[in-house]
Short mmCIF file of C-alpha atoms in Angstrom, two decimals:
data_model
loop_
_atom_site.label_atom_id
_atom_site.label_comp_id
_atom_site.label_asym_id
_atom_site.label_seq_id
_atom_site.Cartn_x
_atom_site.Cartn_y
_atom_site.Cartn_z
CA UNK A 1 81.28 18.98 113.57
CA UNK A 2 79.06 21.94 113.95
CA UNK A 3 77.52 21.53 110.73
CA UNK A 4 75.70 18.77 111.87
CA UNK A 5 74.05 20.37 114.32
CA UNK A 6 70.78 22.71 113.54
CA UNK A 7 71.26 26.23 112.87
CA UNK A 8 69.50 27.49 115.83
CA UNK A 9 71.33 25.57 118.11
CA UNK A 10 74.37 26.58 116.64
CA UNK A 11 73.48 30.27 117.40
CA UNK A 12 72.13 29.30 120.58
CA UNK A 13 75.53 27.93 121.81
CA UNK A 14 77.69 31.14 120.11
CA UNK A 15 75.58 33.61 122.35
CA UNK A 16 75.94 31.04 125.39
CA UNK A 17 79.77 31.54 124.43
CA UNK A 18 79.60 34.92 124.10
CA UNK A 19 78.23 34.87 127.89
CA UNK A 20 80.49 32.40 129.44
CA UNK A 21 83.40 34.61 128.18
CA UNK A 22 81.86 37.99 129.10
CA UNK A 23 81.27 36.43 132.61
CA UNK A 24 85.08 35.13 132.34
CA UNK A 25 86.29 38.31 131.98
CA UNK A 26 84.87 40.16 134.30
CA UNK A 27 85.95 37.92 136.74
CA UNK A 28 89.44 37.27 135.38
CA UNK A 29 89.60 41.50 135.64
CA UNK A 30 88.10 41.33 139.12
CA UNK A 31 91.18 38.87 140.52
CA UNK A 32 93.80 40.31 138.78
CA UNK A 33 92.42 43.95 139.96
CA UNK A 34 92.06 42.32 143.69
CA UNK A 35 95.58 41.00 143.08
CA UNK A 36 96.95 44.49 142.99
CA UNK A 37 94.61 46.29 145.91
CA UNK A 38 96.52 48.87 147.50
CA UNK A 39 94.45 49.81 151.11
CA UNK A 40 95.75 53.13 150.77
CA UNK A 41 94.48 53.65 147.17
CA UNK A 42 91.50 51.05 146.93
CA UNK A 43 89.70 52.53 143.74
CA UNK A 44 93.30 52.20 141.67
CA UNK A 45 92.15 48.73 141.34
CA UNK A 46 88.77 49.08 140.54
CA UNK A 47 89.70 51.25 137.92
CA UNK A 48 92.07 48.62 136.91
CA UNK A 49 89.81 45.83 136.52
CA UNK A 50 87.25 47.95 135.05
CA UNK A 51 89.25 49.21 132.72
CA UNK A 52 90.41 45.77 131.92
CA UNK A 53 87.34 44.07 131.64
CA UNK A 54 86.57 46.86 129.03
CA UNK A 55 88.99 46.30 126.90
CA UNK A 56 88.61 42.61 127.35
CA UNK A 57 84.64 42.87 125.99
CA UNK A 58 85.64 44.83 123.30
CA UNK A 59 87.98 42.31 122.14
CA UNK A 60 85.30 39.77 122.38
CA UNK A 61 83.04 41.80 120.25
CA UNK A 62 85.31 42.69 117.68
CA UNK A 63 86.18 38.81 117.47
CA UNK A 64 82.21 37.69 117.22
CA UNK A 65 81.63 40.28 114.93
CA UNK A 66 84.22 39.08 112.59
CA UNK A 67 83.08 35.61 113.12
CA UNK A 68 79.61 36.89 112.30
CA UNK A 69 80.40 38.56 109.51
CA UNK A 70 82.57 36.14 107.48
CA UNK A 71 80.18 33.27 108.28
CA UNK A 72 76.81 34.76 108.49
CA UNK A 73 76.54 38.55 106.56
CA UNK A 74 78.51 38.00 103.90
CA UNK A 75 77.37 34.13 102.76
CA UNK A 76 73.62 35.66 103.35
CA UNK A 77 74.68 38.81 101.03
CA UNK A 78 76.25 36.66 98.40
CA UNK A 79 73.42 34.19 98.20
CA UNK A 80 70.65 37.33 98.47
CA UNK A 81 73.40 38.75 94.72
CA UNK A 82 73.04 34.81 93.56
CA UNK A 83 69.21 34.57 93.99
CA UNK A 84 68.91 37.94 91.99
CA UNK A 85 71.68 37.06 89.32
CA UNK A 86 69.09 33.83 88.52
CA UNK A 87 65.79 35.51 89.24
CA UNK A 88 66.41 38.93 87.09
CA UNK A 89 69.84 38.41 84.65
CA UNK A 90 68.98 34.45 83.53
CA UNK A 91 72.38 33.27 85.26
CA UNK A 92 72.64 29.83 85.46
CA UNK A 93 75.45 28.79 87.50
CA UNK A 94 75.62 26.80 90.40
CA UNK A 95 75.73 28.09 93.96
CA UNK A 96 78.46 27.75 96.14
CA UNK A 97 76.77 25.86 98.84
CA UNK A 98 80.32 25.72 101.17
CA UNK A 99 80.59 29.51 101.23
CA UNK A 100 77.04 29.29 103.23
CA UNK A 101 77.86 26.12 105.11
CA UNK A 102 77.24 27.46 108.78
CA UNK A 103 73.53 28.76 107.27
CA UNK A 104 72.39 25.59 108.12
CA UNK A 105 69.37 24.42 104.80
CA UNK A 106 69.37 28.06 103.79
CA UNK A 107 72.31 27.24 100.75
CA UNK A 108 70.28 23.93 99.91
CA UNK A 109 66.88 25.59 100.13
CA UNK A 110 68.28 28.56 98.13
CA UNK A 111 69.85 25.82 94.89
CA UNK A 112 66.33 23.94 94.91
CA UNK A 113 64.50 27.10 94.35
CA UNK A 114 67.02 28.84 91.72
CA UNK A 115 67.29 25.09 90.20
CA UNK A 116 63.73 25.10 90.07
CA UNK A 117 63.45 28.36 88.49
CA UNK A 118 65.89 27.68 85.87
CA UNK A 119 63.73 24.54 84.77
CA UNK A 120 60.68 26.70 84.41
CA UNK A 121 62.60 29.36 82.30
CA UNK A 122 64.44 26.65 80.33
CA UNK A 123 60.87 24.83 79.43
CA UNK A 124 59.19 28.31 78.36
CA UNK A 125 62.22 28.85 76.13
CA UNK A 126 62.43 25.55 74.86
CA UNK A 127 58.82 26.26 74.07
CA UNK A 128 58.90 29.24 72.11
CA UNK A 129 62.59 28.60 70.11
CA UNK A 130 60.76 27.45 67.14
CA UNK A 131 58.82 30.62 66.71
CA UNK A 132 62.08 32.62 67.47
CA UNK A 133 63.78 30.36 64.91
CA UNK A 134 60.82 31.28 62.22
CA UNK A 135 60.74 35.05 63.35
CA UNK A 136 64.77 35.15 62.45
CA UNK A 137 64.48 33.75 59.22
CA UNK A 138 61.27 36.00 58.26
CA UNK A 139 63.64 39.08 59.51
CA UNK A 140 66.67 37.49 57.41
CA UNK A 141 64.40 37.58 54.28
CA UNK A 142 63.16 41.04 55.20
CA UNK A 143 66.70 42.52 55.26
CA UNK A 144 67.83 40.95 52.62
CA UNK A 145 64.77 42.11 50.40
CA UNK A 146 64.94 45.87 51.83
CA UNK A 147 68.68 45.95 50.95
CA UNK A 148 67.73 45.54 47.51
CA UNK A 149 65.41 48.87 47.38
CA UNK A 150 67.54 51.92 47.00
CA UNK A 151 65.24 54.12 48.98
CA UNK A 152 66.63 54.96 53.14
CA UNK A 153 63.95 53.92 55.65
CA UNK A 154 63.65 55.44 58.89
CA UNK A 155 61.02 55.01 61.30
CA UNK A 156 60.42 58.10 64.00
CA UNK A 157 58.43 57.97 67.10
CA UNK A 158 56.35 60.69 68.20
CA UNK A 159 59.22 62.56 70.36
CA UNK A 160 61.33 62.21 66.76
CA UNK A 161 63.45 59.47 68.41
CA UNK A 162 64.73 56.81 65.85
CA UNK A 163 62.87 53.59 66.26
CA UNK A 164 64.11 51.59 62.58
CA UNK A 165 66.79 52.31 60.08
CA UNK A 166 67.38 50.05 57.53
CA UNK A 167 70.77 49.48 55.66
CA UNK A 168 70.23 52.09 52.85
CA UNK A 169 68.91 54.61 55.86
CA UNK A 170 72.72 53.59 57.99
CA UNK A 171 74.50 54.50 54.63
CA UNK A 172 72.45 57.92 54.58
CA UNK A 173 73.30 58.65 58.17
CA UNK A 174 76.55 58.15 58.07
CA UNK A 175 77.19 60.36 56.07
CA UNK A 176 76.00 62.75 58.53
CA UNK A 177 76.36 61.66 61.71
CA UNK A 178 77.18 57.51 63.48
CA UNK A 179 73.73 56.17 62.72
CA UNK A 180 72.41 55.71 66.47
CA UNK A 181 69.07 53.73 67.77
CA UNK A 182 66.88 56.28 69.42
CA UNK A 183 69.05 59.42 68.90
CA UNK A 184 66.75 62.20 67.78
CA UNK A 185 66.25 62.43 63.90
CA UNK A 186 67.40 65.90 64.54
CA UNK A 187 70.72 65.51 64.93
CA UNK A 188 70.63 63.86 61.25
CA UNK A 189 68.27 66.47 59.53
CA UNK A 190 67.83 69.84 59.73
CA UNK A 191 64.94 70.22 62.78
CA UNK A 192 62.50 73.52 61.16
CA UNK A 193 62.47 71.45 57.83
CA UNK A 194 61.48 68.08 59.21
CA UNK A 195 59.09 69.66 61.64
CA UNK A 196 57.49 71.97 59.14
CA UNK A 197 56.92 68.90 57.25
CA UNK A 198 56.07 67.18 60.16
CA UNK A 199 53.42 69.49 60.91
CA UNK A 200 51.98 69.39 57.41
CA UNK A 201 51.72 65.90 57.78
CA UNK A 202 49.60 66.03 61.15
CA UNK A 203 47.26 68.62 59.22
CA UNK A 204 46.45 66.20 56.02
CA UNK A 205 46.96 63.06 57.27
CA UNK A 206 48.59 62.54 53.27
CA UNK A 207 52.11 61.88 52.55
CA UNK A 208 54.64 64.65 52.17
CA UNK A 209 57.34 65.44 50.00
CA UNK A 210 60.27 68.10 50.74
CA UNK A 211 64.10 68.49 50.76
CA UNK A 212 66.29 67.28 53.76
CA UNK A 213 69.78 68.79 54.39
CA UNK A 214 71.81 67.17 56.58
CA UNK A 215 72.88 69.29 59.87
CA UNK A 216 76.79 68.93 58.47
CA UNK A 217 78.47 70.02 55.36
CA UNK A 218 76.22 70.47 52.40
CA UNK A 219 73.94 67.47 52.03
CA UNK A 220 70.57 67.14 50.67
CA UNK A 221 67.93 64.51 49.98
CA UNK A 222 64.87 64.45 48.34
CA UNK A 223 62.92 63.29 51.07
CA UNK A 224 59.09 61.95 52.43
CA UNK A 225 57.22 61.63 55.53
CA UNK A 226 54.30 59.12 55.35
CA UNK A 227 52.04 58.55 58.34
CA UNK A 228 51.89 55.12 60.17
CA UNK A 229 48.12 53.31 59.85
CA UNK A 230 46.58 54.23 63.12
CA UNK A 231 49.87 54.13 65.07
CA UNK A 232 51.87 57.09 66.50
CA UNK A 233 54.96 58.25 64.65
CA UNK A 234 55.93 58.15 61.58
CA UNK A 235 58.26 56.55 58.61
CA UNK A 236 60.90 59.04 56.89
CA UNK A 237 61.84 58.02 53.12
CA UNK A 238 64.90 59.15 51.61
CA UNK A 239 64.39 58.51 47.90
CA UNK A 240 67.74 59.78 46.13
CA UNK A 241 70.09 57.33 47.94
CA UNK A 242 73.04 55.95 45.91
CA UNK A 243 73.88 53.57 48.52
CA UNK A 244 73.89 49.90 47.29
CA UNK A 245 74.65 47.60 49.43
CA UNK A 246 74.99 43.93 48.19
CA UNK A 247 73.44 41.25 49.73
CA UNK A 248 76.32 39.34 50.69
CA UNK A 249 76.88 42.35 53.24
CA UNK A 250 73.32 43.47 54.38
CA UNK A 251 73.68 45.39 57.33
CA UNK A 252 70.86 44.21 60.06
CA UNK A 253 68.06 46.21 59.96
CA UNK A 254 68.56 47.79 63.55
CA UNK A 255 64.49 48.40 65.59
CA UNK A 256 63.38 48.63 69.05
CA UNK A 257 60.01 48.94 68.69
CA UNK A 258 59.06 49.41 72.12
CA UNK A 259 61.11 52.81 71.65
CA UNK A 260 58.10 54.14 70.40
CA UNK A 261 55.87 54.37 73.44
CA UNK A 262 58.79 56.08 75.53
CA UNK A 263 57.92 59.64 77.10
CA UNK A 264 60.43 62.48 76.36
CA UNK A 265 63.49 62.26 77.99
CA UNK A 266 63.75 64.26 81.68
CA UNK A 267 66.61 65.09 83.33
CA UNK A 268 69.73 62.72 83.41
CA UNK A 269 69.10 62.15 87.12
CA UNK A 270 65.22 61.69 86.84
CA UNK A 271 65.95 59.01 83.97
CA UNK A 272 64.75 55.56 84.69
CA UNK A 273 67.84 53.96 84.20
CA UNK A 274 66.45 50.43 81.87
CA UNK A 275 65.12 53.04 79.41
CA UNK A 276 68.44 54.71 78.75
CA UNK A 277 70.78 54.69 75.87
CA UNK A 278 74.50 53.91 76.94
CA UNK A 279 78.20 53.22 75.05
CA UNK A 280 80.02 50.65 76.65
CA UNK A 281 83.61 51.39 75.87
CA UNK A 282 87.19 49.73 76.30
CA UNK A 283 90.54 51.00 75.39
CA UNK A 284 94.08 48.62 74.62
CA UNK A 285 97.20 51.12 75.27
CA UNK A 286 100.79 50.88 75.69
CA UNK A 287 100.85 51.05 79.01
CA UNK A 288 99.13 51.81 82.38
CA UNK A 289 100.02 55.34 82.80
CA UNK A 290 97.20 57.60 81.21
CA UNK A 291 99.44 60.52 81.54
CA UNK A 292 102.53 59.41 79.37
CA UNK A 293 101.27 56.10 77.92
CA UNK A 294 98.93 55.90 74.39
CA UNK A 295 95.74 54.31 73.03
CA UNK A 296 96.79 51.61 70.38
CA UNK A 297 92.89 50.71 70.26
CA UNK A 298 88.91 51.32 70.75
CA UNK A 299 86.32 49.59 70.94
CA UNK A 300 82.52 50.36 71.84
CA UNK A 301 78.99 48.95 71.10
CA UNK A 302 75.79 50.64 72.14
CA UNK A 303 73.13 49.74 74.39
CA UNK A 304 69.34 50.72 73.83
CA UNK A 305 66.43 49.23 76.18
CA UNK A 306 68.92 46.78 78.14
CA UNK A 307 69.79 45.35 74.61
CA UNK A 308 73.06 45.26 73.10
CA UNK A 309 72.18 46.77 69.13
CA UNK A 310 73.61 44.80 66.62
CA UNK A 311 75.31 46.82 64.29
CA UNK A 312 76.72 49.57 66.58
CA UNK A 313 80.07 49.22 66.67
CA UNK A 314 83.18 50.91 66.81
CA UNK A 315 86.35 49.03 66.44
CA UNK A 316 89.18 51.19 65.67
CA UNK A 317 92.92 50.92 65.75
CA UNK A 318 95.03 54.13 66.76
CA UNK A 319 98.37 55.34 65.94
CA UNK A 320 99.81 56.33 69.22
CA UNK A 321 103.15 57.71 67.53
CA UNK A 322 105.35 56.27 69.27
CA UNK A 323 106.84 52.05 69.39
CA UNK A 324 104.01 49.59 71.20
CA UNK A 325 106.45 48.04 73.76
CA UNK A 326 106.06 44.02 73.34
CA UNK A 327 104.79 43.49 76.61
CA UNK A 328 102.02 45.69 75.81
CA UNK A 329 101.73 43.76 72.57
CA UNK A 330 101.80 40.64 74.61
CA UNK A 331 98.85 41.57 76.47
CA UNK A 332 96.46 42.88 73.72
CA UNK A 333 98.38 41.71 70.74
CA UNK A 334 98.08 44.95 68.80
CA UNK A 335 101.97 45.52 66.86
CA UNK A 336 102.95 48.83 65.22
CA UNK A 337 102.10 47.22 61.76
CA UNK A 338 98.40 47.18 62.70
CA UNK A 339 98.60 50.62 63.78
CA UNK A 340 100.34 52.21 60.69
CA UNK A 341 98.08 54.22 58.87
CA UNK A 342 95.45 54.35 61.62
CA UNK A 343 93.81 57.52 62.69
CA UNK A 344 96.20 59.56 65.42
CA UNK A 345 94.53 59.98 69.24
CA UNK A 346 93.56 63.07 68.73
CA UNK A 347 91.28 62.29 65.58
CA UNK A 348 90.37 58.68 67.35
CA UNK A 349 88.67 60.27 70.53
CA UNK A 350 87.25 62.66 68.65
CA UNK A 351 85.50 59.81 66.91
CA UNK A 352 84.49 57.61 69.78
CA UNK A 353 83.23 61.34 71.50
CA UNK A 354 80.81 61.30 68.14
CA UNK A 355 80.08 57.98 68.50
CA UNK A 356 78.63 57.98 72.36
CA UNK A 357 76.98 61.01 71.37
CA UNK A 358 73.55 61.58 73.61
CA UNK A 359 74.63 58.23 75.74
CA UNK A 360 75.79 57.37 79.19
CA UNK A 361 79.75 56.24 78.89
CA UNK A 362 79.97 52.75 80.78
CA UNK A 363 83.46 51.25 81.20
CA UNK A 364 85.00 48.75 83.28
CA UNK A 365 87.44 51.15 85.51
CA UNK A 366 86.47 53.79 83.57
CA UNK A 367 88.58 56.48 84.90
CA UNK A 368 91.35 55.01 83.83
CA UNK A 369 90.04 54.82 79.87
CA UNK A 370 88.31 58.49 80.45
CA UNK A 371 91.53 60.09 81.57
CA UNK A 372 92.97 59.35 78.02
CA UNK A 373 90.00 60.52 76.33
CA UNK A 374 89.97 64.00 78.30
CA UNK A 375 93.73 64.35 77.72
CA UNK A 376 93.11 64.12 74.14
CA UNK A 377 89.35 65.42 74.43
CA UNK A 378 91.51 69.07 75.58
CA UNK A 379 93.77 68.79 72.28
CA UNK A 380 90.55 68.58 70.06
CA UNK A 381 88.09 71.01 72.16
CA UNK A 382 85.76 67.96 73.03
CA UNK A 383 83.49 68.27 76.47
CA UNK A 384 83.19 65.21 77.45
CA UNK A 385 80.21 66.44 79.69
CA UNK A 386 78.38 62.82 79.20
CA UNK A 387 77.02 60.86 82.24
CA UNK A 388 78.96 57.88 83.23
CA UNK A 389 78.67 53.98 84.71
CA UNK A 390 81.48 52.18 86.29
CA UNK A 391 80.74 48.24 85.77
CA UNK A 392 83.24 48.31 88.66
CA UNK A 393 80.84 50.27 90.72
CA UNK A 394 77.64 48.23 90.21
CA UNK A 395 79.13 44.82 90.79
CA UNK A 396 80.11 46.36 94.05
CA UNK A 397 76.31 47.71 94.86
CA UNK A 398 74.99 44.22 93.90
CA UNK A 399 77.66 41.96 95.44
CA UNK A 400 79.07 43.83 98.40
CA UNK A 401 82.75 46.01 98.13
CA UNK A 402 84.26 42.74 99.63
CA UNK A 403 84.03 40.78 96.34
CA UNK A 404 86.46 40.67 93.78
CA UNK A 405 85.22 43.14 90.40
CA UNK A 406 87.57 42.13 88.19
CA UNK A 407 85.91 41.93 84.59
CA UNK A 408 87.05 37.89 84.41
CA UNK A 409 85.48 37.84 88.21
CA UNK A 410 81.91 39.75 87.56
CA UNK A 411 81.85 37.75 84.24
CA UNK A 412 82.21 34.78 85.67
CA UNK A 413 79.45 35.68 88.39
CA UNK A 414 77.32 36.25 85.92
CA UNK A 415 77.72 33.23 83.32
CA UNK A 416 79.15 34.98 80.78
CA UNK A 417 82.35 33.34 78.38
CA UNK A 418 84.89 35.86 77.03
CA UNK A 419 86.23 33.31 74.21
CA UNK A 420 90.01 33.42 74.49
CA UNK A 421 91.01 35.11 71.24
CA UNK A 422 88.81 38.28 72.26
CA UNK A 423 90.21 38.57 76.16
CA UNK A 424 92.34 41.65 76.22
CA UNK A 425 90.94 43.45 72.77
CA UNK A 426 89.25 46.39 73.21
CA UNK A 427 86.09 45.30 71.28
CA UNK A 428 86.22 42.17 73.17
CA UNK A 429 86.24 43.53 76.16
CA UNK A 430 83.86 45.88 75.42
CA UNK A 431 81.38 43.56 74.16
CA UNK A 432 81.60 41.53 77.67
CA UNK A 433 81.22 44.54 79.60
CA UNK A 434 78.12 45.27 77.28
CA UNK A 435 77.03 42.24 78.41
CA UNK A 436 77.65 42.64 82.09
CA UNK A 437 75.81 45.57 81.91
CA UNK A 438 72.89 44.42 80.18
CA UNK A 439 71.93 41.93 83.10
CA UNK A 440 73.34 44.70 85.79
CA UNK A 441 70.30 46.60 84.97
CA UNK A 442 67.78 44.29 85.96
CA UNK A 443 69.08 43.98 89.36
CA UNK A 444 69.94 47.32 90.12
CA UNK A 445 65.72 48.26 89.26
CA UNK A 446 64.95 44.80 91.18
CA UNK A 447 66.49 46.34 94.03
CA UNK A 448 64.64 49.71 93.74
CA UNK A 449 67.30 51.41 92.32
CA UNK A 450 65.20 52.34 88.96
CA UNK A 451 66.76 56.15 88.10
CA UNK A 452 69.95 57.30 87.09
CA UNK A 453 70.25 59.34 90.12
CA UNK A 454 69.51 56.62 92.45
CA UNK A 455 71.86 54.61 91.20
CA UNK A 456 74.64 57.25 91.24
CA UNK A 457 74.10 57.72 95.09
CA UNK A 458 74.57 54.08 95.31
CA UNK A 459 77.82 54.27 93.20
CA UNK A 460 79.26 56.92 95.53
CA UNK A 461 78.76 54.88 98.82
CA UNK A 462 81.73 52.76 97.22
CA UNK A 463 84.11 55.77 95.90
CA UNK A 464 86.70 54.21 98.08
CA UNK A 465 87.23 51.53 95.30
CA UNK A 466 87.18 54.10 92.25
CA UNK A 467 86.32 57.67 91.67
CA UNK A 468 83.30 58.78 90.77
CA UNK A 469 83.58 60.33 87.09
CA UNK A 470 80.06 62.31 86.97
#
């Protein structure tokens, strides 16, 4: 019934409420006080029915602002998240026009303008697929063809951040170090060498040839720096690589070019928080308890410039040593045969610790995957010193602490599918909350949250849902 009637009467008639009441009481306190006059103790009363009106308005407020804030804050903070989910992440989902229903036109008004928004975004995609479509296939072809050249390609940016690596170049890093987008190329190659070349480059402007060893074990490569035409950086060529890869398993060639034109990293707080490199991370164990219970499985994939990189992946299975109770198995489907063989906990964090090497750690409840990384991180003599995002955290930022922040729940928010058969793996899940992060970001800068340290003050307002593991 009172949806019919316009929104400002609606309010018009709550606060009229609100006075009739107020007036009630008062009076109601006023009878019941004169009820109970004493002539030899007069004020008793008073006090009585002051103290009772009191109480009485208090009730009253506590009642409209509950009222007020399940039918009025929290639609009008929910469709504030939804307007930002479409305007900044590309969500396309439908509002929920009933959880606004006393907002009068406003969950309407809101639908027409998203809906409208979505059209224009749909018709400038539609409009430049083909040319995406052509651009893939030219990059196919380009893969493909570098893949057949035994010579490592690396392309450095003027702070000696990686920009490109090619297939041969991921089989050359490896070897050294988990072949990262925009770590430095010093944790790869000895740093004097590669500036001392790097330096005789600047001064001739020519090509240079000299010896790379790799900063582990005993590695060397004949190596050369060769300057870019006009642009800033500069391409590394590793020219003694033995590392043929057929074509039938090409690995992508990994680039972010717009890497290049990025200052020098500040301090972790100062970051701006689009521009920095994270791991997204999920563990499968057999159980809940990270104090007794064991990691069966990792996954990760890294984020560089709000992009998921292809290629950056770590899926690995782990031997916890001791029987994967079925209903754990049940869950993530991992069995002991998987496991047999697989590296031990131990030697599995220590991997994943190389792996997020130089990044911010982003899980989805992440103390509870952290603690079993530290426990095992204090066997192997691993700091795990690296800054750290709780997906958990930032849903609750964008989309109140009332919400639900479930990974199904913030998924589903945002318009993105977990296909079935990946739900509950830890690559799977992983990869979603790599996803959930990646249009997170947008909306956290949107709302002028654009540093790391900004949005860790942020994340701490909510520290009653989680702890904060910086």
């Amino acid at each position: 019934m009172l949806t019919s009637l316009s929104l400002r009467l609606r309010i018009f008639l709550f606060f009229l409420f609100i006075a009739v009441v107020g007036i009630g009481l008062v009076g109601a306190s006023l009878l019941i006080g004169f009820s109970r006059l004493d002539p030899e103790a007069p004020g008793a009363a008073f006090i009585f029915a002051g103290l009772l009106s009191a109480f009485g308005l208090l009730g009253l407020v506590a009642g409209v602002w509950l009222l007020f804030d399940e039918n009025v804050a929290k639609p009008i903070e929910r469709l504030a998240a939804a307007m930002r989910t479409r305007a900044h992440a590309g969500v396309d989902v439908k509002l929920k026009e009933d959880e606004a229903k006393y907002l009068g036109d406003l969950a309407p008004a809101t639908q027409a303008v998203t809906g409208q928004l979505t059209q224009s975004t749909m018709d400038a995609a539609d409009a430049v697929a083909a040319e995406t479509a052509r651009l893939a296939t030219e990059k196919d072809r380009l893969t493909a063809l570098l893949t057949e050249i035994p010579i490592a390609m690396i392309l450095v940016s003027p702070s000696h951040q990686i920009v490109l690596y090619d297939g041969q170049a991921a089989e050359v890093l490896r070897q050294i170090h988990t072949p990262r987008l925009n770590a430095s190329i010093f944790d790869f190659f000895r740093e004097q060498e590669l500036l001392e070349a790097h330096a005789k480059l600047k001064e001739t402007g020519a090509e240079v040839s000299f010896r790379a060893h790799g900063t582990k074990g005993k590695l060397a490569f004949d190596a050369r720096l060769k300057p870019l035409s006009g642009a800033p950086g500069y391409m590394l060529l590793v020219d003694d690589t033995q590392a043929v890869i057929p074509a039938s398993h090409a690995r992508p060639l990994i680039y972010d070019f717009d890497l290049m034109d990025q200052a020098l990293p500040r301090t972790v707080e100062d970051q701006p928080i689009a521009q920095m490199n994270f791991v997204v991370f999920d563990t499968e164990t057999t159980g809940l308890l990270p104090h007794k219970d064991e990691i069966v499985q990792i996954g990760a994939v890294r984020v560089v410039n709000c992009r998921i990189v292809p290629g950056e992946v770590m899926d690995q299975l782990v031997d916890p040593g001791r029987p994967i109770p079925p209903a754990s198995t049940k869950v993530h489907h991992v069995t002991d045969e998987m496991v047999k063989g697989a590296p031990d906990p131990v030697a599995a964090c220590a991997m994943f610790h190389e792996f997020a090497s130089g990044a911010v750690i982003v899980a989805h409840n992440a103390p509870f995957d952290l603690a079993f990384m530290k426990r095992h991180g204090a066997s192997a003599g691993l700091n795990w010193d690296h800054p750290v995002l709780d997906t958990v955290l930032l849903s609750a930022v964008l989309f109140g602490a009332s919400e639900t922040h479930t990974l199904d729940a913030v998924c589903d928010r945002l318009g993105i599918t977990i296909p079935d058969v990946l739900r509950h793996t830890a690559l799977g899940d992983a990869q979603a909350t790599a996803e959930v992060l990646c249009k997170l970001l947008p909306m956290l800068t949107s709302r002028g949250f654009t540093t790391f340290g900004e949005v860790i003050a942020q994340t701490r307002q909510h520290g009653r849902l989680l702890q904060d593991m910086n």
